């Protein structure tokens, strides 16, 4: 079985492979193809990935290529993690908003819009190559903005696909730190769009623990999540009034003024910080004695990224029909939204892909914002295509 990673020169690639190591007994990969246009970073990652695979006694070979078509050909799974324009484009997106006195962020607002316009055509190139060269393949998209890119594929390609984000699995793993138990013990009534979502209920072994989860988060994690006191106050108030757990990214809607103040006062944008982190990471990756992902990778962000990817692939490959939260074609699951809209909700994952679970209609207090942002996302896809 062949697995292709488009954007294989990413600093995330060792994290991705580490997740594959944990599930290789149930995902019979024999070839991993890393594709990237940046030959220097690609070469570093291919060599490091081979050392990691050898260290763990893995049964697959690692290949590198600058040809997307070569990587995709006959692949059963294709993971996209591309950044069109590189990190400098992200920094430009972030500064674009700040220059005009509005929020500058990678995936939301004007920054996310600019990123989407660059990225959608390239994601569709991958999907069309799969239609020709790997028609039975499955596309797993991590590329930001994930929801918009997923909708582009849904509306303009026949290939099976889902979008993934590490936010849902992050919420699950953080909750399990306090409850104990396994991932299957916790069920989230989760609804929204990518980077615009709410958890209406947490059920732990069938018991509703929503209020407990919210208050535990407020006590132990809110200060770290939202260091600005005004932002934190607004988000805590929102969660308590809604009675719902709020995605981290809702700060860009519920506390715009204080978030903008924070971004303006930072000496560097997040993209500029990431450039420094990645320079250190690739310096590490080049060490011929390094055979495990370095601890410094945690500074890059994206915790549980590989867990989300290979939980999904494992479920598709083995027809597990388990419940996971993904970006998926709505298909009537969320009332009042178009069938072809991408939504981030629980779905049953099996050999046919992701089947969205029908949801109660979102309450008016969150539905209006969802509809507003979904209209923007759909129009962005139209503009890019």
mmCIF file of C-alpha atoms in Angstrom:
data_model
loop_
_atom_site.group_PDB
_atom_site.id
_atom_site.type_symbol
_atom_site.label_atom_id
_atom_site.label_comp_id
_atom_site.label_asym_id
_atom_site.label_seq_id
_atom_site.Cartn_x
_atom_site.Cartn_y
_atom_site.Cartn_z
ATOM 1 C CA UNK A 1 0.000 0.000 0.000
ATOM 2 C CA UNK A 2 1.248 3.451 -0.931
ATOM 3 C CA UNK A 3 0.826 6.576 1.198
ATOM 4 C CA UNK A 4 1.658 9.962 -0.321
ATOM 5 C CA UNK A 5 2.324 13.157 1.624
ATOM 6 C CA UNK A 6 2.004 16.293 -0.496
ATOM 7 C CA UNK A 7 4.011 18.918 1.333
ATOM 8 C CA UNK A 8 6.470 16.324 2.607
ATOM 9 C CA UNK A 9 9.065 19.029 3.215
ATOM 10 C CA UNK A 10 6.986 20.370 6.101
ATOM 11 C CA UNK A 11 8.464 20.473 9.584
ATOM 12 C CA UNK A 12 5.386 18.446 10.625
ATOM 13 C CA UNK A 13 6.419 15.385 8.601
ATOM 14 C CA UNK A 14 8.354 13.618 11.412
ATOM 15 C CA UNK A 15 5.307 14.062 13.670
ATOM 16 C CA UNK A 16 3.147 12.496 10.967
ATOM 17 C CA UNK A 17 5.419 9.479 10.603
ATOM 18 C CA UNK A 18 5.576 9.025 14.361
ATOM 19 C CA UNK A 19 1.795 8.565 14.327
ATOM 20 C CA UNK A 20 2.072 6.001 11.550
ATOM 21 C CA UNK A 21 4.580 3.985 13.589
ATOM 22 C CA UNK A 22 1.953 3.528 16.304
ATOM 23 C CA UNK A 23 -0.615 2.057 13.892
ATOM 24 C CA UNK A 24 1.467 0.323 11.249
ATOM 25 C CA UNK A 25 0.149 -3.088 12.371
ATOM 26 C CA UNK A 26 -3.358 -2.070 11.241
ATOM 27 C CA UNK A 27 -2.340 0.165 8.312
ATOM 28 C CA UNK A 28 -0.283 -2.023 5.933
ATOM 29 C CA UNK A 29 1.799 0.733 4.345
ATOM 30 C CA UNK A 30 4.718 -0.468 2.238
ATOM 31 C CA UNK A 31 5.684 2.804 0.544
ATOM 32 C CA UNK A 32 5.672 6.350 1.923
ATOM 33 C CA UNK A 33 6.198 9.028 -0.719
ATOM 34 C CA UNK A 34 7.111 12.537 0.413
ATOM 35 C CA UNK A 35 6.561 15.215 -2.232
ATOM 36 C CA UNK A 36 7.666 18.829 -2.019
ATOM 37 C CA UNK A 37 8.928 21.556 -4.336
ATOM 38 C CA UNK A 38 11.532 22.653 -1.791
ATOM 39 C CA UNK A 39 14.261 20.156 -2.605
ATOM 40 C CA UNK A 40 16.461 21.080 0.362
ATOM 41 C CA UNK A 41 13.771 20.546 2.985
ATOM 42 C CA UNK A 42 12.484 17.477 1.166
ATOM 43 C CA UNK A 43 15.932 15.885 1.155
ATOM 44 C CA UNK A 44 16.395 16.552 4.867
ATOM 45 C CA UNK A 45 13.005 15.028 5.699
ATOM 46 C CA UNK A 46 13.483 11.963 3.492
ATOM 47 C CA UNK A 47 16.831 11.161 5.131
ATOM 48 C CA UNK A 48 15.468 11.776 8.637
ATOM 49 C CA UNK A 49 12.322 9.745 7.917
ATOM 50 C CA UNK A 50 14.416 6.816 6.754
ATOM 51 C CA UNK A 51 16.464 6.943 9.952
ATOM 52 C CA UNK A 52 13.266 7.059 12.025
ATOM 53 C CA UNK A 53 11.743 4.136 10.115
ATOM 54 C CA UNK A 54 14.899 2.041 10.492
ATOM 55 C CA UNK A 55 15.111 2.862 14.203
ATOM 56 C CA UNK A 56 11.534 1.638 14.689
ATOM 57 C CA UNK A 57 11.948 -1.417 12.447
ATOM 58 C CA UNK A 58 9.185 -0.302 10.101
ATOM 59 C CA UNK A 59 8.245 -2.427 7.069
ATOM 60 C CA UNK A 60 7.898 0.476 4.615
ATOM 61 C CA UNK A 61 10.305 2.350 2.389
ATOM 62 C CA UNK A 62 10.504 6.158 2.209
ATOM 63 C CA UNK A 63 10.785 7.921 -1.149
ATOM 64 C CA UNK A 64 11.154 11.569 -2.104
ATOM 65 C CA UNK A 65 10.005 13.384 -5.238
ATOM 66 C CA UNK A 66 9.312 16.884 -6.506
ATOM 67 C CA UNK A 67 6.595 15.504 -8.819
ATOM 68 C CA UNK A 68 3.109 15.569 -7.358
ATOM 69 C CA UNK A 69 1.864 13.181 -10.051
ATOM 70 C CA UNK A 70 4.587 10.636 -9.266
ATOM 71 C CA UNK A 71 3.709 10.789 -5.573
ATOM 72 C CA UNK A 72 -0.032 10.445 -6.144
ATOM 73 C CA UNK A 73 0.081 7.640 -8.731
ATOM 74 C CA UNK A 74 -1.562 4.478 -7.320
ATOM 75 C CA UNK A 75 -1.618 5.896 -3.773
ATOM 76 C CA UNK A 76 -4.339 4.544 -1.521
ATOM 77 C CA UNK A 77 -4.114 7.569 0.777
ATOM 78 C CA UNK A 78 -2.918 11.072 -0.021
ATOM 79 C CA UNK A 79 -2.292 13.536 2.820
ATOM 80 C CA UNK A 80 -2.008 17.215 1.884
ATOM 81 C CA UNK A 81 -0.128 19.599 4.175
ATOM 82 C CA UNK A 82 0.971 22.290 1.733
ATOM 83 C CA UNK A 83 1.628 25.991 2.258
ATOM 84 C CA UNK A 84 1.482 27.810 -1.071
ATOM 85 C CA UNK A 85 4.002 30.654 -0.992
ATOM 86 C CA UNK A 86 5.764 29.240 2.037
ATOM 87 C CA UNK A 87 5.992 30.834 5.452
ATOM 88 C CA UNK A 88 6.706 34.254 3.965
ATOM 89 C CA UNK A 89 3.237 34.224 2.402
ATOM 90 C CA UNK A 90 1.732 33.433 5.800
ATOM 91 C CA UNK A 91 3.600 36.345 7.354
ATOM 92 C CA UNK A 92 2.349 38.635 4.580
ATOM 93 C CA UNK A 93 -1.222 37.459 5.231
ATOM 94 C CA UNK A 94 -0.884 38.170 8.944
ATOM 95 C CA UNK A 95 0.565 41.635 8.361
ATOM 96 C CA UNK A 96 -2.031 42.464 5.707
ATOM 97 C CA UNK A 97 -4.782 42.560 8.306
ATOM 98 C CA UNK A 98 -2.733 44.398 10.920
ATOM 99 C CA UNK A 99 -1.706 47.007 8.370
ATOM 100 C CA UNK A 100 -5.367 47.884 7.895
ATOM 101 C CA UNK A 101 -6.316 47.791 11.570
ATOM 102 C CA UNK A 102 -8.039 44.404 11.496
ATOM 103 C CA UNK A 103 -7.100 40.957 12.765
ATOM 104 C CA UNK A 104 -4.228 39.354 10.893
ATOM 105 C CA UNK A 105 -4.399 35.572 11.262
ATOM 106 C CA UNK A 106 -3.458 32.536 9.201
ATOM 107 C CA UNK A 107 -6.892 30.985 8.675
ATOM 108 C CA UNK A 108 -9.545 33.565 9.590
ATOM 109 C CA UNK A 109 -10.441 36.976 8.221
ATOM 110 C CA UNK A 110 -8.477 38.622 5.421
ATOM 111 C CA UNK A 111 -5.395 36.477 6.079
ATOM 112 C CA UNK A 112 -7.363 33.271 5.720
ATOM 113 C CA UNK A 113 -9.036 34.643 2.600
ATOM 114 C CA UNK A 114 -5.696 35.424 0.944
ATOM 115 C CA UNK A 115 -4.352 32.000 1.917
ATOM 116 C CA UNK A 116 -7.439 30.276 0.487
ATOM 117 C CA UNK A 117 -7.193 32.071 -2.859
ATOM 118 C CA UNK A 118 -3.618 30.823 -3.286
ATOM 119 C CA UNK A 119 -4.286 27.330 -2.012
ATOM 120 C CA UNK A 120 -7.591 26.173 -3.515
ATOM 121 C CA UNK A 121 -6.216 25.827 -7.081
ATOM 122 C CA UNK A 122 -3.317 23.696 -5.848
ATOM 123 C CA UNK A 123 -5.554 21.437 -3.730
ATOM 124 C CA UNK A 124 -7.782 20.931 -6.762
ATOM 125 C CA UNK A 125 -4.678 20.039 -8.803
ATOM 126 C CA UNK A 126 -4.044 17.219 -6.320
ATOM 127 C CA UNK A 127 -7.671 16.063 -6.456
ATOM 128 C CA UNK A 128 -7.679 16.023 -10.266
ATOM 129 C CA UNK A 129 -4.399 14.134 -10.375
ATOM 130 C CA UNK A 130 -5.950 11.567 -8.042
ATOM 131 C CA UNK A 131 -8.999 11.253 -10.304
ATOM 132 C CA UNK A 132 -6.631 10.310 -13.122
ATOM 133 C CA UNK A 133 -3.860 8.395 -11.346
ATOM 134 C CA UNK A 134 -5.422 7.108 -8.099
ATOM 135 C CA UNK A 135 -9.205 7.114 -8.622
ATOM 136 C CA UNK A 136 -9.805 4.782 -5.677
ATOM 137 C CA UNK A 137 -7.556 6.816 -3.388
ATOM 138 C CA UNK A 138 -8.650 8.780 -0.336
ATOM 139 C CA UNK A 139 -7.635 12.411 0.178
ATOM 140 C CA UNK A 140 -6.951 13.579 3.739
ATOM 141 C CA UNK A 141 -6.564 17.357 3.774
ATOM 142 C CA UNK A 142 -4.760 19.165 6.590
ATOM 143 C CA UNK A 143 -3.968 22.228 4.489
ATOM 144 C CA UNK A 144 -5.298 25.485 5.930
ATOM 145 C CA UNK A 145 -7.861 26.881 5.752
ATOM 146 C CA UNK A 146 -9.046 23.283 6.030
ATOM 147 C CA UNK A 147 -12.791 23.893 5.848
ATOM 148 C CA UNK A 148 -12.613 26.027 2.710
ATOM 149 C CA UNK A 149 -10.222 23.627 0.982
ATOM 150 C CA UNK A 150 -12.467 20.691 1.867
ATOM 151 C CA UNK A 151 -15.465 22.482 0.368
ATOM 152 C CA UNK A 152 -13.510 23.189 -2.818
ATOM 153 C CA UNK A 153 -12.816 19.462 -3.242
ATOM 154 C CA UNK A 154 -16.412 18.530 -2.358
ATOM 155 C CA UNK A 155 -17.820 20.904 -4.965
ATOM 156 C CA UNK A 156 -15.278 20.356 -7.742
ATOM 157 C CA UNK A 157 -13.970 16.784 -7.520
ATOM 158 C CA UNK A 158 -15.299 13.230 -7.447
ATOM 159 C CA UNK A 159 -12.477 11.942 -5.243
ATOM 160 C CA UNK A 160 -13.252 10.670 -1.738
ATOM 161 C CA UNK A 161 -11.977 13.172 0.781
ATOM 162 C CA UNK A 162 -12.219 14.653 4.259
ATOM 163 C CA UNK A 163 -10.605 17.607 5.971
ATOM 164 C CA UNK A 164 -8.887 17.247 9.324
ATOM 165 C CA UNK A 165 -7.926 19.644 12.092
ATOM 166 C CA UNK A 166 -6.199 18.951 15.378
ATOM 167 C CA UNK A 167 -8.667 21.076 17.389
ATOM 168 C CA UNK A 168 -11.332 18.354 17.924
ATOM 169 C CA UNK A 169 -8.828 15.668 18.921
ATOM 170 C CA UNK A 170 -7.073 18.254 21.106
ATOM 171 C CA UNK A 171 -10.304 18.952 22.992
ATOM 172 C CA UNK A 172 -10.831 15.215 23.463
ATOM 173 C CA UNK A 173 -7.300 14.556 24.713
ATOM 174 C CA UNK A 174 -7.360 17.548 27.088
ATOM 175 C CA UNK A 175 -10.675 16.358 28.538
ATOM 176 C CA UNK A 176 -9.369 12.821 29.047
ATOM 177 C CA UNK A 177 -6.498 14.211 31.139
ATOM 178 C CA UNK A 178 -9.109 15.047 33.772
ATOM 179 C CA UNK A 179 -11.592 12.202 33.298
ATOM 180 C CA UNK A 180 -9.224 9.352 32.555
ATOM 181 C CA UNK A 181 -10.383 6.649 30.181
ATOM 182 C CA UNK A 182 -9.944 6.124 26.453
ATOM 183 C CA UNK A 183 -10.944 8.134 23.395
ATOM 184 C CA UNK A 184 -13.929 5.844 22.856
ATOM 185 C CA UNK A 185 -15.270 6.679 26.338
ATOM 186 C CA UNK A 186 -15.879 10.314 25.392
ATOM 187 C CA UNK A 187 -18.545 11.517 22.970
ATOM 188 C CA UNK A 188 -18.756 15.143 21.875
ATOM 189 C CA UNK A 189 -21.919 16.795 20.575
ATOM 190 C CA UNK A 190 -19.777 18.951 18.335
ATOM 191 C CA UNK A 191 -21.074 21.283 15.629
ATOM 192 C CA UNK A 192 -19.702 24.059 13.474
ATOM 193 C CA UNK A 193 -17.231 24.819 10.735
ATOM 194 C CA UNK A 194 -13.476 24.410 10.780
ATOM 195 C CA UNK A 195 -12.069 26.924 13.301
ATOM 196 C CA UNK A 196 -15.629 27.982 14.143
ATOM 197 C CA UNK A 197 -17.139 25.304 16.357
ATOM 198 C CA UNK A 198 -18.823 24.564 19.651
ATOM 199 C CA UNK A 199 -19.196 21.490 21.854
ATOM 200 C CA UNK A 200 -22.799 21.430 23.023
ATOM 201 C CA UNK A 201 -22.370 18.383 25.253
ATOM 202 C CA UNK A 202 -19.611 16.162 26.592
ATOM 203 C CA UNK A 203 -20.738 12.615 27.385
ATOM 204 C CA UNK A 204 -18.293 10.444 29.327
ATOM 205 C CA UNK A 205 -19.442 6.825 29.337
ATOM 206 C CA UNK A 206 -22.956 8.135 28.750
ATOM 207 C CA UNK A 207 -22.915 10.726 31.551
ATOM 208 C CA UNK A 208 -23.275 14.427 30.728
ATOM 209 C CA UNK A 209 -20.177 16.194 32.109
ATOM 210 C CA UNK A 210 -20.442 19.413 30.069
ATOM 211 C CA UNK A 211 -20.545 21.871 32.975
ATOM 212 C CA UNK A 212 -17.691 20.064 34.723
ATOM 213 C CA UNK A 213 -15.525 20.191 31.582
ATOM 214 C CA UNK A 214 -16.174 23.896 31.027
ATOM 215 C CA UNK A 215 -15.436 24.867 34.631
ATOM 216 C CA UNK A 216 -12.323 22.672 34.782
ATOM 217 C CA UNK A 217 -11.057 24.292 31.600
ATOM 218 C CA UNK A 218 -11.751 27.783 32.951
ATOM 219 C CA UNK A 219 -9.896 26.999 36.174
ATOM 220 C CA UNK A 220 -6.879 25.198 34.732
ATOM 221 C CA UNK A 221 -6.395 26.176 31.076
ATOM 222 C CA UNK A 222 -8.162 29.420 30.180
ATOM 223 C CA UNK A 223 -5.281 31.653 31.277
ATOM 224 C CA UNK A 224 -2.816 29.779 29.086
ATOM 225 C CA UNK A 225 -5.281 29.644 26.182
ATOM 226 C CA UNK A 226 -6.114 33.361 26.305
ATOM 227 C CA UNK A 227 -3.365 35.292 28.164
ATOM 228 C CA UNK A 228 -5.000 38.672 27.503
ATOM 229 C CA UNK A 229 -7.357 39.243 30.498
ATOM 230 C CA UNK A 230 -10.018 40.961 28.374
ATOM 231 C CA UNK A 231 -10.038 38.146 25.819
ATOM 232 C CA UNK A 232 -10.141 35.542 28.566
ATOM 233 C CA UNK A 233 -13.031 37.311 30.304
ATOM 234 C CA UNK A 234 -15.026 37.491 27.068
ATOM 235 C CA UNK A 235 -14.437 33.830 26.235
ATOM 236 C CA UNK A 236 -15.244 32.613 29.752
ATOM 237 C CA UNK A 237 -18.431 34.687 29.720
ATOM 238 C CA UNK A 238 -19.365 33.269 26.315
ATOM 239 C CA UNK A 239 -18.909 29.665 27.440
ATOM 240 C CA UNK A 240 -20.917 30.127 30.612
ATOM 241 C CA UNK A 241 -23.753 31.989 28.916
ATOM 242 C CA UNK A 242 -23.940 29.586 25.997
ATOM 243 C CA UNK A 243 -23.451 26.524 28.170
ATOM 244 C CA UNK A 244 -21.138 25.293 25.411
ATOM 245 C CA UNK A 245 -17.405 24.769 25.111
ATOM 246 C CA UNK A 246 -15.917 27.241 22.622
ATOM 247 C CA UNK A 247 -13.236 26.489 20.061
ATOM 248 C CA UNK A 248 -10.073 28.538 20.671
ATOM 249 C CA UNK A 249 -10.571 30.339 17.355
ATOM 250 C CA UNK A 250 -13.882 31.849 18.441
ATOM 251 C CA UNK A 251 -11.814 34.550 20.154
ATOM 252 C CA UNK A 252 -11.466 36.134 16.708
ATOM 253 C CA UNK A 253 -15.235 36.677 16.678
ATOM 254 C CA UNK A 254 -16.224 37.004 20.341
ATOM 255 C CA UNK A 255 -13.349 39.260 21.427
ATOM 256 C CA UNK A 256 -12.135 41.052 18.315
ATOM 257 C CA UNK A 257 -10.950 44.277 19.967
ATOM 258 C CA UNK A 258 -8.795 42.646 22.640
ATOM 259 C CA UNK A 259 -7.382 40.080 20.200
ATOM 260 C CA UNK A 260 -6.448 42.842 17.775
ATOM 261 C CA UNK A 261 -4.745 44.697 20.627
ATOM 262 C CA UNK A 262 -2.756 41.571 21.508
ATOM 263 C CA UNK A 263 -1.663 40.998 17.910
ATOM 264 C CA UNK A 264 -0.628 44.629 17.449
ATOM 265 C CA UNK A 265 1.482 44.552 20.609
ATOM 266 C CA UNK A 266 3.356 41.351 19.769
ATOM 267 C CA UNK A 267 6.893 41.982 18.500
ATOM 268 C CA UNK A 268 6.480 39.208 15.914
ATOM 269 C CA UNK A 269 3.592 37.547 14.125
ATOM 270 C CA UNK A 270 3.036 33.850 14.718
ATOM 271 C CA UNK A 271 4.433 33.179 11.249
ATOM 272 C CA UNK A 272 7.670 34.966 12.150
ATOM 273 C CA UNK A 273 7.898 32.913 15.341
ATOM 274 C CA UNK A 274 7.380 29.711 13.360
ATOM 275 C CA UNK A 275 10.204 30.617 10.956
ATOM 276 C CA UNK A 276 12.608 30.648 13.914
ATOM 277 C CA UNK A 277 11.222 27.378 15.291
ATOM 278 C CA UNK A 278 11.545 25.704 11.890
ATOM 279 C CA UNK A 279 15.125 26.862 11.415
ATOM 280 C CA UNK A 280 16.025 25.150 14.678
ATOM 281 C CA UNK A 281 14.022 22.040 13.756
ATOM 282 C CA UNK A 282 15.626 21.531 10.363
ATOM 283 C CA UNK A 283 19.024 22.022 11.926
ATOM 284 C CA UNK A 284 18.113 19.145 14.256
ATOM 285 C CA UNK A 285 16.650 17.017 11.445
ATOM 286 C CA UNK A 286 19.979 17.183 9.581
ATOM 287 C CA UNK A 287 21.844 15.511 12.445
ATOM 288 C CA UNK A 288 22.679 12.008 11.138
ATOM 289 C CA UNK A 289 22.496 10.678 14.696
ATOM 290 C CA UNK A 290 18.910 11.877 15.237
ATOM 291 C CA UNK A 291 16.476 8.966 14.866
ATOM 292 C CA UNK A 292 13.462 10.172 16.903
ATOM 293 C CA UNK A 293 11.345 13.292 16.528
ATOM 294 C CA UNK A 294 12.910 16.010 18.717
ATOM 295 C CA UNK A 295 11.146 17.554 21.703
ATOM 296 C CA UNK A 296 11.462 20.956 20.031
ATOM 297 C CA UNK A 297 8.800 19.873 17.521
ATOM 298 C CA UNK A 298 6.225 20.554 20.253
ATOM 299 C CA UNK A 299 6.919 24.295 19.878
ATOM 300 C CA UNK A 300 5.681 24.156 16.281
ATOM 301 C CA UNK A 301 2.076 23.587 17.358
ATOM 302 C CA UNK A 302 -0.194 20.953 15.866
ATOM 303 C CA UNK A 303 -0.400 18.634 18.869
ATOM 304 C CA UNK A 304 -2.187 15.334 18.094
ATOM 305 C CA UNK A 305 -1.978 16.074 14.361
ATOM 306 C CA UNK A 306 -0.705 12.590 13.548
ATOM 307 C CA UNK A 307 -3.220 10.957 15.896
ATOM 308 C CA UNK A 308 -6.088 12.514 13.952
ATOM 309 C CA UNK A 309 -4.588 11.485 10.603
ATOM 310 C CA UNK A 310 -3.985 7.842 11.364
ATOM 311 C CA UNK A 311 -7.090 7.270 13.471
ATOM 312 C CA UNK A 312 -8.958 8.262 10.326
ATOM 313 C CA UNK A 313 -6.885 6.165 7.919
ATOM 314 C CA UNK A 314 -7.025 3.166 10.274
ATOM 315 C CA UNK A 315 -10.828 3.407 10.410
ATOM 316 C CA UNK A 316 -11.165 3.627 6.617
ATOM 317 C CA UNK A 317 -8.667 0.846 5.961
ATOM 318 C CA UNK A 318 -10.270 -1.557 8.464
ATOM 319 C CA UNK A 319 -13.900 -0.431 8.113
ATOM 320 C CA UNK A 320 -14.042 0.313 11.846
ATOM 321 C CA UNK A 321 -17.173 2.459 11.550
ATOM 322 C CA UNK A 322 -16.191 4.502 14.571
ATOM 323 C CA UNK A 323 -17.099 8.074 15.400
ATOM 324 C CA UNK A 324 -14.639 10.858 14.601
ATOM 325 C CA UNK A 325 -14.946 14.619 14.123
ATOM 326 C CA UNK A 326 -13.977 15.698 10.613
ATOM 327 C CA UNK A 327 -14.598 18.349 7.962
ATOM 328 C CA UNK A 328 -17.040 16.678 5.637
ATOM 329 C CA UNK A 329 -19.719 17.322 3.021
ATOM 330 C CA UNK A 330 -22.843 18.256 4.938
ATOM 331 C CA UNK A 331 -25.268 16.113 2.942
ATOM 332 C CA UNK A 332 -28.213 17.287 5.044
ATOM 333 C CA UNK A 333 -26.594 16.448 8.392
ATOM 334 C CA UNK A 334 -26.757 20.024 9.717
ATOM 335 C CA UNK A 335 -30.191 21.538 8.999
ATOM 336 C CA UNK A 336 -30.344 24.900 7.156
ATOM 337 C CA UNK A 337 -26.939 24.390 5.476
ATOM 338 C CA UNK A 338 -26.386 23.387 1.826
ATOM 339 C CA UNK A 339 -25.685 19.735 1.084
ATOM 340 C CA UNK A 340 -22.342 20.620 -0.530
ATOM 341 C CA UNK A 341 -21.210 22.872 2.314
ATOM 342 C CA UNK A 342 -18.294 21.577 4.369
ATOM 343 C CA UNK A 343 -19.076 21.319 8.069
ATOM 344 C CA UNK A 344 -17.016 20.090 11.026
ATOM 345 C CA UNK A 345 -19.118 17.505 12.839
ATOM 346 C CA UNK A 346 -19.022 13.888 14.038
ATOM 347 C CA UNK A 347 -19.102 11.265 11.295
ATOM 348 C CA UNK A 348 -18.956 7.492 11.068
ATOM 349 C CA UNK A 349 -15.648 6.518 9.465
ATOM 350 C CA UNK A 350 -15.443 3.279 7.506
ATOM 351 C CA UNK A 351 -14.446 1.817 4.157
ATOM 352 C CA UNK A 352 -16.707 4.219 2.267
ATOM 353 C CA UNK A 353 -15.161 7.238 3.970
ATOM 354 C CA UNK A 354 -16.929 9.669 6.290
ATOM 355 C CA UNK A 355 -20.699 9.501 6.707
ATOM 356 C CA UNK A 356 -21.868 12.583 8.632
ATOM 357 C CA UNK A 357 -24.115 11.970 11.624
ATOM 358 C CA UNK A 358 -27.385 13.969 11.484
ATOM 359 C CA UNK A 359 -27.276 16.866 13.946
ATOM 360 C CA UNK A 360 -29.885 18.856 15.864
ATOM 361 C CA UNK A 361 -30.344 22.268 14.291
ATOM 362 C CA UNK A 362 -27.806 24.729 15.736
ATOM 363 C CA UNK A 363 -29.397 27.152 18.185
ATOM 364 C CA UNK A 364 -29.973 30.682 16.821
ATOM 365 C CA UNK A 365 -27.279 32.038 19.151
ATOM 366 C CA UNK A 366 -24.607 30.181 17.136
ATOM 367 C CA UNK A 367 -26.422 29.524 13.856
ATOM 368 C CA UNK A 368 -26.250 33.124 12.644
ATOM 369 C CA UNK A 369 -22.460 33.273 12.908
ATOM 370 C CA UNK A 370 -22.145 29.846 11.268
ATOM 371 C CA UNK A 371 -24.311 30.930 8.327
ATOM 372 C CA UNK A 372 -22.423 34.189 7.910
ATOM 373 C CA UNK A 373 -19.006 32.528 7.819
ATOM 374 C CA UNK A 374 -20.253 29.653 5.669
ATOM 375 C CA UNK A 375 -21.528 32.142 3.073
ATOM 376 C CA UNK A 376 -18.072 33.744 3.028
ATOM 377 C CA UNK A 377 -16.380 30.329 2.670
ATOM 378 C CA UNK A 378 -18.616 29.247 -0.212
ATOM 379 C CA UNK A 379 -18.088 32.557 -2.024
ATOM 380 C CA UNK A 380 -14.330 32.227 -1.498
ATOM 381 C CA UNK A 381 -14.378 28.843 -3.241
ATOM 382 C CA UNK A 382 -16.329 30.377 -6.126
ATOM 383 C CA UNK A 383 -13.837 33.243 -6.374
ATOM 384 C CA UNK A 384 -10.808 30.936 -6.366
ATOM 385 C CA UNK A 385 -12.183 28.560 -8.992
#
